[in-house]
PDB file of C-alpha atoms in Angstrom:
ATOM      1  CA  ASP A   9       9.637 -13.634  -5.952  1.00 55.00           C
ATOM      2  CA  ALA A  10      10.007 -16.322  -3.310  1.00 60.00           C
ATOM      3  CA  LYS A  11       7.453 -17.459  -0.925  1.00 90.00           C
ATOM      4  CA  THR A  12       6.133 -16.839   1.925  1.00 96.00           C
ATOM      5  CA  THR A  13       3.887 -18.612   4.674  1.00 97.00           C
ATOM      6  CA  GLN A  14       1.567 -17.180   7.705  1.00 98.00           C
ATOM      7  CA  PRO A  15      -1.023 -18.052   9.482  1.00 98.00           C
ATOM      8  CA  ASN A  16      -4.205 -17.768   8.496  1.00 97.00           C
ATOM      9  CA  SER A  17      -5.447 -15.275  11.483  1.00 98.00           C
ATOM     10  CA  MET A  18      -4.072 -14.453  15.018  1.00 98.00           C
ATOM     11  CA  GLU A  19      -5.305 -13.403  17.980  1.00 97.00           C
ATOM     12  CA  SER A  20      -4.337 -10.747  20.539  1.00 96.00           C
ATOM     13  CA  ASN A  21      -5.516  -9.150  24.113  1.00 96.00           C
ATOM     14  CA  GLU A  22      -5.357  -5.835  23.976  1.00 97.00           C
ATOM     15  CA  GLU A  23      -2.036  -4.051  25.264  1.00 96.00           C
ATOM     16  CA  GLU A  24      -0.400  -7.406  25.372  1.00 96.00           C
ATOM     17  CA  PRO A  25       2.911  -8.360  22.793  1.00 96.00           C
ATOM     18  CA  VAL A  26       2.041 -10.017  19.267  1.00 97.00           C
ATOM     19  CA  HIS A  27       4.560 -12.310  17.472  1.00 98.00           C
ATOM     20  CA  LEU A  28       3.533 -12.409  14.015  1.00 98.00           C
ATOM     21  CA  PRO A  29       5.401 -15.435  12.208  1.00 98.00           C
ATOM     22  CA  CYS A  30       6.515 -15.894   8.762  1.00 98.00           C
ATOM     23  CA  ASN A  31       8.349 -19.194   6.714  1.00 98.00           C
ATOM     24  CA  HIS A  32      10.369 -17.931   3.805  1.00 97.00           C
ATOM     25  CA  SER A  33      12.438 -21.323   3.188  1.00 95.00           C
ATOM     26  CA  THR A  34      12.955 -19.415  -0.149  1.00 94.00           C
ATOM     27  CA  ILE A  35      14.440 -16.674   0.195  1.00 95.00           C
ATOM     28  CA  SER A  36      17.554 -15.689  -1.812  1.00 92.00           C
ATOM     29  CA  GLY A  37      20.324 -13.199  -0.753  1.00 91.00           C
ATOM     30  CA  THR A  38      18.705  -9.951  -2.564  1.00 89.00           C
ATOM     31  CA  ASP A  39      15.864 -10.707  -1.019  1.00 92.00           C
ATOM     32  CA  TYR A  40      14.470  -8.032   1.579  1.00 94.00           C
ATOM     33  CA  ILE A  41      11.813  -9.412   4.102  1.00 96.00           C
ATOM     34  CA  HIS A  42       9.110  -6.703   3.646  1.00 96.00           C
ATOM     35  CA  TRP A  43       5.973  -6.340   6.094  1.00 97.00           C
ATOM     36  CA  TYR A  44       2.924  -4.473   5.457  1.00 98.00           C
ATOM     37  CA  ARG A  45      -0.852  -4.126   7.107  1.00 98.00           C
ATOM     38  CA  GLN A  46      -4.231  -3.102   5.695  1.00 98.00           C
ATOM     39  CA  LEU A  47      -6.690  -1.885   7.762  1.00 96.00           C
ATOM     40  CA  PRO A  48     -10.500  -2.284   7.846  1.00 91.00           C
ATOM     41  CA  SER A  49     -11.417  -0.502   4.224  1.00 90.00           C
ATOM     42  CA  GLN A  50      -8.061   0.470   3.627  1.00 94.00           C
ATOM     43  CA  GLY A  51      -4.626   0.794   1.343  1.00 96.00           C
ATOM     44  CA  PRO A  52      -1.887  -1.017   2.252  1.00 97.00           C
ATOM     45  CA  GLU A  53       0.320   0.580   4.743  1.00 97.00           C
ATOM     46  CA  TYR A  54       4.324   0.183   4.862  1.00 96.00           C
ATOM     47  CA  VAL A  55       5.309  -1.310   8.936  1.00 97.00           C
ATOM     48  CA  ILE A  56       8.978  -2.144   8.138  1.00 97.00           C
ATOM     49  CA  HIS A  57      11.440  -4.355   6.638  1.00 95.00           C
ATOM     50  CA  GLY A  58      15.409  -5.271   6.916  1.00 95.00           C
ATOM     51  CA  LEU A  59      17.672  -8.141   5.093  1.00 94.00           C
ATOM     52  CA  THR A  60      19.630  -9.954   7.674  1.00 94.00           C
ATOM     53  CA  SER A  61      20.085  -7.688  10.754  1.00 93.00           C
ATOM     54  CA  ASN A  62      16.789  -6.981  13.034  1.00 94.00           C
ATOM     55  CA  VAL A  63      15.172  -4.211  12.560  1.00 95.00           C
ATOM     56  CA  ASN A  64      13.353  -1.692  14.926  1.00 96.00           C
ATOM     57  CA  ASN A  65      11.208   1.369  14.257  1.00 94.00           C
ATOM     58  CA  ARG A  66       8.069   3.500  15.968  1.00 92.00           C
ATOM     59  CA  MET A  67       5.762   0.819  14.828  1.00 91.00           C
ATOM     60  CA  ALA A  68       6.629  -2.618  15.163  1.00 96.00           C
ATOM     61  CA  SER A  69      10.374  -4.776  15.808  1.00 97.00           C
ATOM     62  CA  LEU A  70      11.552  -6.951  12.970  1.00 98.00           C
ATOM     63  CA  ALA A  71      13.616 -10.450  14.028  1.00 98.00           C
ATOM     64  CA  ILE A  72      14.859 -12.301  11.790  1.00 98.00           C
ATOM     65  CA  ALA A  73      16.439 -15.406  11.676  1.00 97.00           C
ATOM     66  CA  GLU A  74      19.899 -15.656  11.098  1.00 96.00           C
ATOM     67  CA  ASP A  75      19.672 -18.570   8.132  1.00 96.00           C
ATOM     68  CA  ARG A  76      16.926 -16.217   7.092  1.00 96.00           C
ATOM     69  CA  LYS A  77      14.246 -18.318   6.558  1.00 96.00           C
ATOM     70  CA  SER A  78      11.657 -16.998   9.079  1.00 97.00           C
ATOM     71  CA  SER A  79      11.093 -13.718  10.487  1.00 98.00           C
ATOM     72  CA  THR A  80       8.623 -12.192  13.502  1.00 98.00           C
ATOM     73  CA  LEU A  81       7.396  -9.022  13.341  1.00 98.00           C
ATOM     74  CA  ILE A  82       6.602  -7.663  16.474  1.00 98.00           C
ATOM     75  CA  LEU A  83       3.980  -5.585  18.061  1.00 97.00           C
ATOM     76  CA  HIS A  84       5.162  -4.133  21.097  1.00 95.00           C
ATOM     77  CA  ARG A  85       1.986  -3.818  22.628  1.00 96.00           C
ATOM     78  CA  ALA A  86      -1.401  -4.540  20.718  1.00 96.00           C
ATOM     79  CA  THR A  87      -4.307  -1.532  21.016  1.00 97.00           C
ATOM     80  CA  LEU A  88      -7.711  -1.946  19.052  1.00 97.00           C
ATOM     81  CA  SER A  89      -6.096  -0.379  15.761  1.00 96.00           C
ATOM     82  CA  ASP A  90      -4.036  -2.766  15.024  1.00 97.00           C
ATOM     83  CA  ALA A  91      -6.646  -5.141  14.004  1.00 97.00           C
ATOM     84  CA  ALA A  92      -5.571  -5.441  10.578  1.00 98.00           C
ATOM     85  CA  VAL A  93      -4.358  -8.323   7.702  1.00 98.00           C
ATOM     86  CA  TYR A  94      -0.453  -8.121   8.059  1.00 98.00           C
ATOM     87  CA  TYR A  95       1.362  -9.363   5.181  1.00 98.00           C
ATOM     88  CA  CYS A  96       4.843 -11.163   4.959  1.00 98.00           C
ATOM     89  CA  ILE A  97       6.476 -10.290   1.282  1.00 97.00           C
ATOM     90  CA  LEU A  98      10.235 -10.859  -0.108  1.00 95.00           C
ATOM     91  CA  ARG A  99      10.877  -8.380  -2.795  1.00 92.00           C
ATOM     92  CA  ASP A 100      14.265  -8.737  -5.145  1.00 89.00           C
ATOM     93  CA  ASP A 101      15.931  -5.617  -4.855  1.00 85.00           C
ATOM     94  CA  SER A 102      19.017  -7.069  -7.192  1.00 80.00           C
ATOM     95  CA  GLY A 103      17.891  -4.475  -9.709  1.00 76.00           C
ATOM     96  CA  ALA A 104      16.300  -7.224 -12.305  1.00 73.00           C
ATOM     97  CA  GLY A 105      12.420  -6.490 -11.465  1.00 75.00           C
ATOM     98  CA  SER A 106      10.697  -3.212 -10.983  1.00 84.00           C
ATOM     99  CA  TYR A 107      10.525  -3.793  -7.132  1.00 90.00           C
ATOM    100  CA  GLN A 108       6.904  -4.172  -6.966  1.00 92.00           C
ATOM    101  CA  LEU A 109       5.090  -6.400  -3.657  1.00 94.00           C
ATOM    102  CA  THR A 110       3.966  -9.772  -4.451  1.00 94.00           C
ATOM    103  CA  PHE A 111       0.892  -9.949  -2.026  1.00 96.00           C
ATOM    104  CA  GLY A 112      -0.732 -13.196  -0.294  1.00 95.00           C
ATOM    105  CA  LYS A 113      -3.452 -13.408   2.438  1.00 95.00           C
ATOM    106  CA  GLY A 114      -1.361 -12.624   5.236  1.00 97.00           C
ATOM    107  CA  THR A 115      -2.417 -12.607   8.730  1.00 98.00           C
ATOM    108  CA  LYS A 116      -5.838 -11.159  10.011  1.00 98.00           C
ATOM    109  CA  LEU A 117      -5.178  -9.697  13.286  1.00 98.00           C
ATOM    110  CA  SER A 118      -8.125  -9.199  15.779  1.00 98.00           C
ATOM    111  CA  VAL A 119      -7.343  -7.650  19.243  1.00 97.00           C
ATOM    112  CA  ILE A 120      -9.440  -8.215  21.661  1.00 96.00           C
ATOM    113  CA  PRO A 121     -10.318  -5.288  24.696  1.00 95.00           C
TER     114      PRO A 121
ATOM    115  CA  GLU B  25       3.918  13.649   6.561  1.00 77.00           C
ATOM    116  CA  PRO B  26       3.270  13.265   2.439  1.00 83.00           C
ATOM    117  CA  GLU B  27       0.989  10.982   1.116  1.00 93.00           C
ATOM    118  CA  VAL B  28      -0.396   9.140  -2.022  1.00 97.00           C
ATOM    119  CA  THR B  29      -3.600  11.228  -2.873  1.00 97.00           C
ATOM    120  CA  GLN B  30      -6.042   9.116  -5.008  1.00 98.00           C
ATOM    121  CA  THR B  31      -9.465  10.377  -6.947  1.00 97.00           C
ATOM    122  CA  PRO B  32     -12.291   9.357  -7.087  1.00 97.00           C
ATOM    123  CA  SER B  33     -12.769   7.386  -3.897  1.00 97.00           C
ATOM    124  CA  HIS B  34     -15.699   6.058  -5.337  1.00 97.00           C
ATOM    125  CA  GLN B  35     -16.503   5.590  -8.809  1.00 97.00           C
ATOM    126  CA  VAL B  36     -19.736   3.868 -10.593  1.00 98.00           C
ATOM    127  CA  THR B  37     -19.697   3.541 -14.024  1.00 98.00           C
ATOM    128  CA  GLN B  38     -21.638   1.335 -16.746  1.00 98.00           C
ATOM    129  CA  MET B  39     -20.235  -1.772 -18.879  1.00 98.00           C
ATOM    130  CA  GLY B  40     -18.548  -0.445 -21.772  1.00 97.00           C
ATOM    131  CA  GLN B  41     -17.686   2.708 -20.645  1.00 98.00           C
ATOM    132  CA  GLU B  42     -14.017   3.873 -20.233  1.00 98.00           C
ATOM    133  CA  VAL B  43     -12.858   5.119 -16.949  1.00 98.00           C
ATOM    134  CA  ILE B  44      -9.661   6.924 -15.766  1.00 97.00           C
ATOM    135  CA  LEU B  45      -7.780   6.457 -11.567  1.00 98.00           C
ATOM    136  CA  ARG B  46      -6.346   9.349 -11.201  1.00 97.00           C
ATOM    137  CA  CYS B  47      -3.232   9.770  -8.195  1.00 97.00           C
ATOM    138  CA  VAL B  48      -0.708  11.770  -7.335  1.00 97.00           C
ATOM    139  CA  PRO B  49       2.094  10.475  -6.092  1.00 96.00           C
ATOM    140  CA  ILE B  50       4.662  12.044  -3.422  1.00 94.00           C
ATOM    141  CA  SER B  51       6.850  14.304  -5.156  1.00 90.00           C
ATOM    142  CA  ASN B  52       9.734  12.561  -5.235  1.00 89.00           C
ATOM    143  CA  HIS B  53       9.138   9.615  -5.837  1.00 92.00           C
ATOM    144  CA  LEU B  54      10.272   7.593  -9.527  1.00 91.00           C
ATOM    145  CA  TYR B  55       8.830   4.456  -9.324  1.00 93.00           C
ATOM    146  CA  PHE B  56       4.784   4.392  -9.599  1.00 96.00           C
ATOM    147  CA  TYR B  57       2.528   1.671  -9.096  1.00 97.00           C
ATOM    148  CA  TRP B  58      -1.064   0.248  -9.573  1.00 98.00           C
ATOM    149  CA  TYR B  59      -2.381  -1.984  -7.414  1.00 98.00           C
ATOM    150  CA  ARG B  60      -6.107  -3.940  -7.491  1.00 98.00           C
ATOM    151  CA  GLN B  61      -7.954  -5.713  -4.622  1.00 98.00           C
ATOM    152  CA  ILE B  62     -11.086  -7.546  -5.619  1.00 97.00           C
ATOM    153  CA  LEU B  63     -13.635  -7.762  -2.594  1.00 95.00           C
ATOM    154  CA  GLY B  64     -12.336 -10.799  -0.467  1.00 93.00           C
ATOM    155  CA  GLN B  65      -9.214 -11.418  -2.290  1.00 95.00           C
ATOM    156  CA  LYS B  66      -5.347 -10.402  -2.419  1.00 95.00           C
ATOM    157  CA  VAL B  67      -3.964  -7.010  -3.598  1.00 97.00           C
ATOM    158  CA  GLU B  68      -2.553  -8.019  -6.777  1.00 97.00           C
ATOM    159  CA  PHE B  69       0.252  -6.013  -8.796  1.00 97.00           C
ATOM    160  CA  LEU B  70      -0.799  -4.455 -12.174  1.00 98.00           C
ATOM    161  CA  VAL B  71       1.545  -1.985 -13.649  1.00 98.00           C
ATOM    162  CA  SER B  72       4.871  -0.487 -13.033  1.00 96.00           C
ATOM    163  CA  PHE B  73       6.333   2.827 -14.383  1.00 95.00           C
ATOM    164  CA  TYR B  74       9.850   4.322 -14.270  1.00 92.00           C
ATOM    165  CA  ASN B  75      11.499   7.168 -16.095  1.00 90.00           C
ATOM    166  CA  ASN B  76       7.859   7.487 -18.278  1.00 91.00           C
ATOM    167  CA  GLU B  77       7.675   4.391 -19.289  1.00 94.00           C
ATOM    168  CA  ILE B  78       5.791   1.131 -17.957  1.00 96.00           C
ATOM    169  CA  SER B  79       8.820  -1.154 -16.165  1.00 94.00           C
ATOM    170  CA  GLU B  80       6.754  -4.358 -15.420  1.00 94.00           C
ATOM    171  CA  LYS B  81       3.087  -5.009 -16.171  1.00 96.00           C
ATOM    172  CA  SER B  82       1.168  -8.330 -14.732  1.00 96.00           C
ATOM    173  CA  GLU B  83      -0.923 -10.408 -17.309  1.00 96.00           C
ATOM    174  CA  ILE B  84      -4.283  -9.322 -15.948  1.00 96.00           C
ATOM    175  CA  PHE B  85      -3.236  -5.564 -17.373  1.00 97.00           C
ATOM    176  CA  ASP B  86      -4.451  -6.389 -20.792  1.00 95.00           C
ATOM    177  CA  ASP B  87      -4.444  -4.248 -23.901  1.00 96.00           C
ATOM    178  CA  GLN B  88      -7.923  -2.383 -22.243  1.00 97.00           C
ATOM    179  CA  PHE B  89      -5.482  -0.964 -19.668  1.00 98.00           C
ATOM    180  CA  SER B  90      -2.877   1.897 -20.045  1.00 98.00           C
ATOM    181  CA  VAL B  91      -1.324   4.223 -17.394  1.00 97.00           C
ATOM    182  CA  GLU B  92      -0.226   8.136 -18.001  1.00 95.00           C
ATOM    183  CA  ARG B  93       1.959  10.501 -16.078  1.00 93.00           C
ATOM    184  CA  PRO B  94       0.448  13.735 -18.246  1.00 85.00           C
ATOM    185  CA  ASP B  95       2.412  16.581 -16.838  1.00 85.00           C
ATOM    186  CA  GLY B  96       4.656  14.995 -13.902  1.00 79.00           C
ATOM    187  CA  SER B  97       2.947  15.082 -10.975  1.00 86.00           C
ATOM    188  CA  ASN B  98      -0.314  12.787 -11.207  1.00 93.00           C
ATOM    189  CA  PHE B  99      -0.345   8.851 -12.169  1.00 97.00           C
ATOM    190  CA  THR B 100      -3.233   8.062 -14.490  1.00 97.00           C
ATOM    191  CA  LEU B 101      -4.628   4.415 -14.997  1.00 98.00           C
ATOM    192  CA  LYS B 102      -7.421   4.279 -17.732  1.00 98.00           C
ATOM    193  CA  ILE B 103      -9.405   1.668 -18.535  1.00 98.00           C
ATOM    194  CA  ARG B 104     -10.644   1.491 -22.273  1.00 96.00           C
ATOM    195  CA  SER B 105     -14.100  -0.893 -21.904  1.00 95.00           C
ATOM    196  CA  THR B 106     -15.113  -1.777 -18.577  1.00 97.00           C
ATOM    197  CA  LYS B 107     -16.357  -5.354 -17.345  1.00 97.00           C
ATOM    198  CA  LEU B 108     -18.586  -6.510 -14.566  1.00 97.00           C
ATOM    199  CA  GLU B 109     -15.148  -8.337 -13.256  1.00 97.00           C
ATOM    200  CA  ASP B 110     -13.513  -4.660 -12.982  1.00 98.00           C
ATOM    201  CA  SER B 111     -15.385  -3.699 -10.229  1.00 98.00           C
ATOM    202  CA  ALA B 112     -12.540  -3.750  -7.153  1.00 98.00           C
ATOM    203  CA  MET B 113     -10.754  -1.141  -5.369  1.00 98.00           C
ATOM    204  CA  TYR B 114      -7.740   0.122  -7.301  1.00 98.00           C
ATOM    205  CA  PHE B 115      -5.067   1.227  -5.286  1.00 98.00           C
ATOM    206  CA  CYS B 116      -2.210   3.659  -6.257  1.00 98.00           C
ATOM    207  CA  ALA B 117       1.722   3.053  -4.978  1.00 97.00           C
ATOM    208  CA  SER B 118       4.753   5.469  -5.453  1.00 96.00           C
ATOM    209  CA  THR B 119       8.334   4.315  -4.241  1.00 93.00           C
ATOM    210  CA  ARG B 120      11.853   7.045  -3.539  1.00 89.00           C
ATOM    211  CA  ARG B 121      13.550   4.789  -5.743  1.00 82.00           C
ATOM    212  CA  GLY B 122      13.884   0.909  -5.513  1.00 74.00           C
ATOM    213  CA  LYS B 123      16.064  -1.481  -3.753  1.00 78.00           C
ATOM    214  CA  GLY B 124      15.684  -1.334  -0.082  1.00 77.00           C
ATOM    215  CA  THR B 125      12.708   1.343   0.281  1.00 87.00           C
ATOM    216  CA  GLU B 126       9.156   1.010   0.945  1.00 92.00           C
ATOM    217  CA  ALA B 127       6.194   2.085  -1.110  1.00 95.00           C
ATOM    218  CA  PHE B 128       3.162   4.309   0.136  1.00 96.00           C
ATOM    219  CA  PHE B 129      -0.128   3.841  -0.635  1.00 97.00           C
ATOM    220  CA  GLY B 130      -3.026   5.094  -1.823  1.00 97.00           C
ATOM    221  CA  GLN B 131      -6.356   5.256  -0.051  1.00 97.00           C
ATOM    222  CA  GLY B 132      -7.451   3.886  -2.798  1.00 97.00           C
ATOM    223  CA  THR B 133     -10.701   4.027  -5.895  1.00 98.00           C
ATOM    224  CA  ARG B 134     -13.703   1.815  -5.461  1.00 98.00           C
ATOM    225  CA  LEU B 135     -14.390   1.160  -8.781  1.00 98.00           C
ATOM    226  CA  THR B 136     -18.378   0.196  -9.563  1.00 98.00           C
ATOM    227  CA  VAL B 137     -18.947  -1.769 -13.081  1.00 98.00           C
ATOM    228  CA  VAL B 138     -23.112  -2.231 -13.864  1.00 97.00           C
TER     229      VAL B 138
END
């Protein structure tokens, strides 16, 4: 799986938007961009994923650069329960593999009340 | 909302003993996975299971590990002879199909080998 680069940590004030960046300059055409998060003492939780177009769901938005070499996870209004480690993961969906996820260290998001 | 359930939540075992970690994936899912996370470290892929057989495994998944889906609902990870370094959180996950779908993770089993 292609590699991603994320900041180790970020801080946000409660009720403000948060933009979590991810660089993936070696992304291939069949790589989907996935975001998961892991709250303290819990299993990873799916947030959002996309291929080329920007995506929105009830949890977040995903903005994908036109060249797909970077993406940004947007939490529109951070709450204390959004404090977690956020993982940006590229997954090869060409069918050659078994669709497993390769986790990096992620970005630890702290939310300040 | 359907969820992946894992039992037990915490297991303590003596070194050299066999352990079986159990998972019930979401019922209409086709791909099943085990991951582990040693305290303070990254989540690591162990093995994937599709169509009643292992589809891919990592270097961590050596001969001491095995997986089974004995009855069409449970998905188990067996560690034959536990070592101290097997102490970790073990997460089960499942996906409905492969391409373009998300994985659902269980809450994990904390395995402590003493």
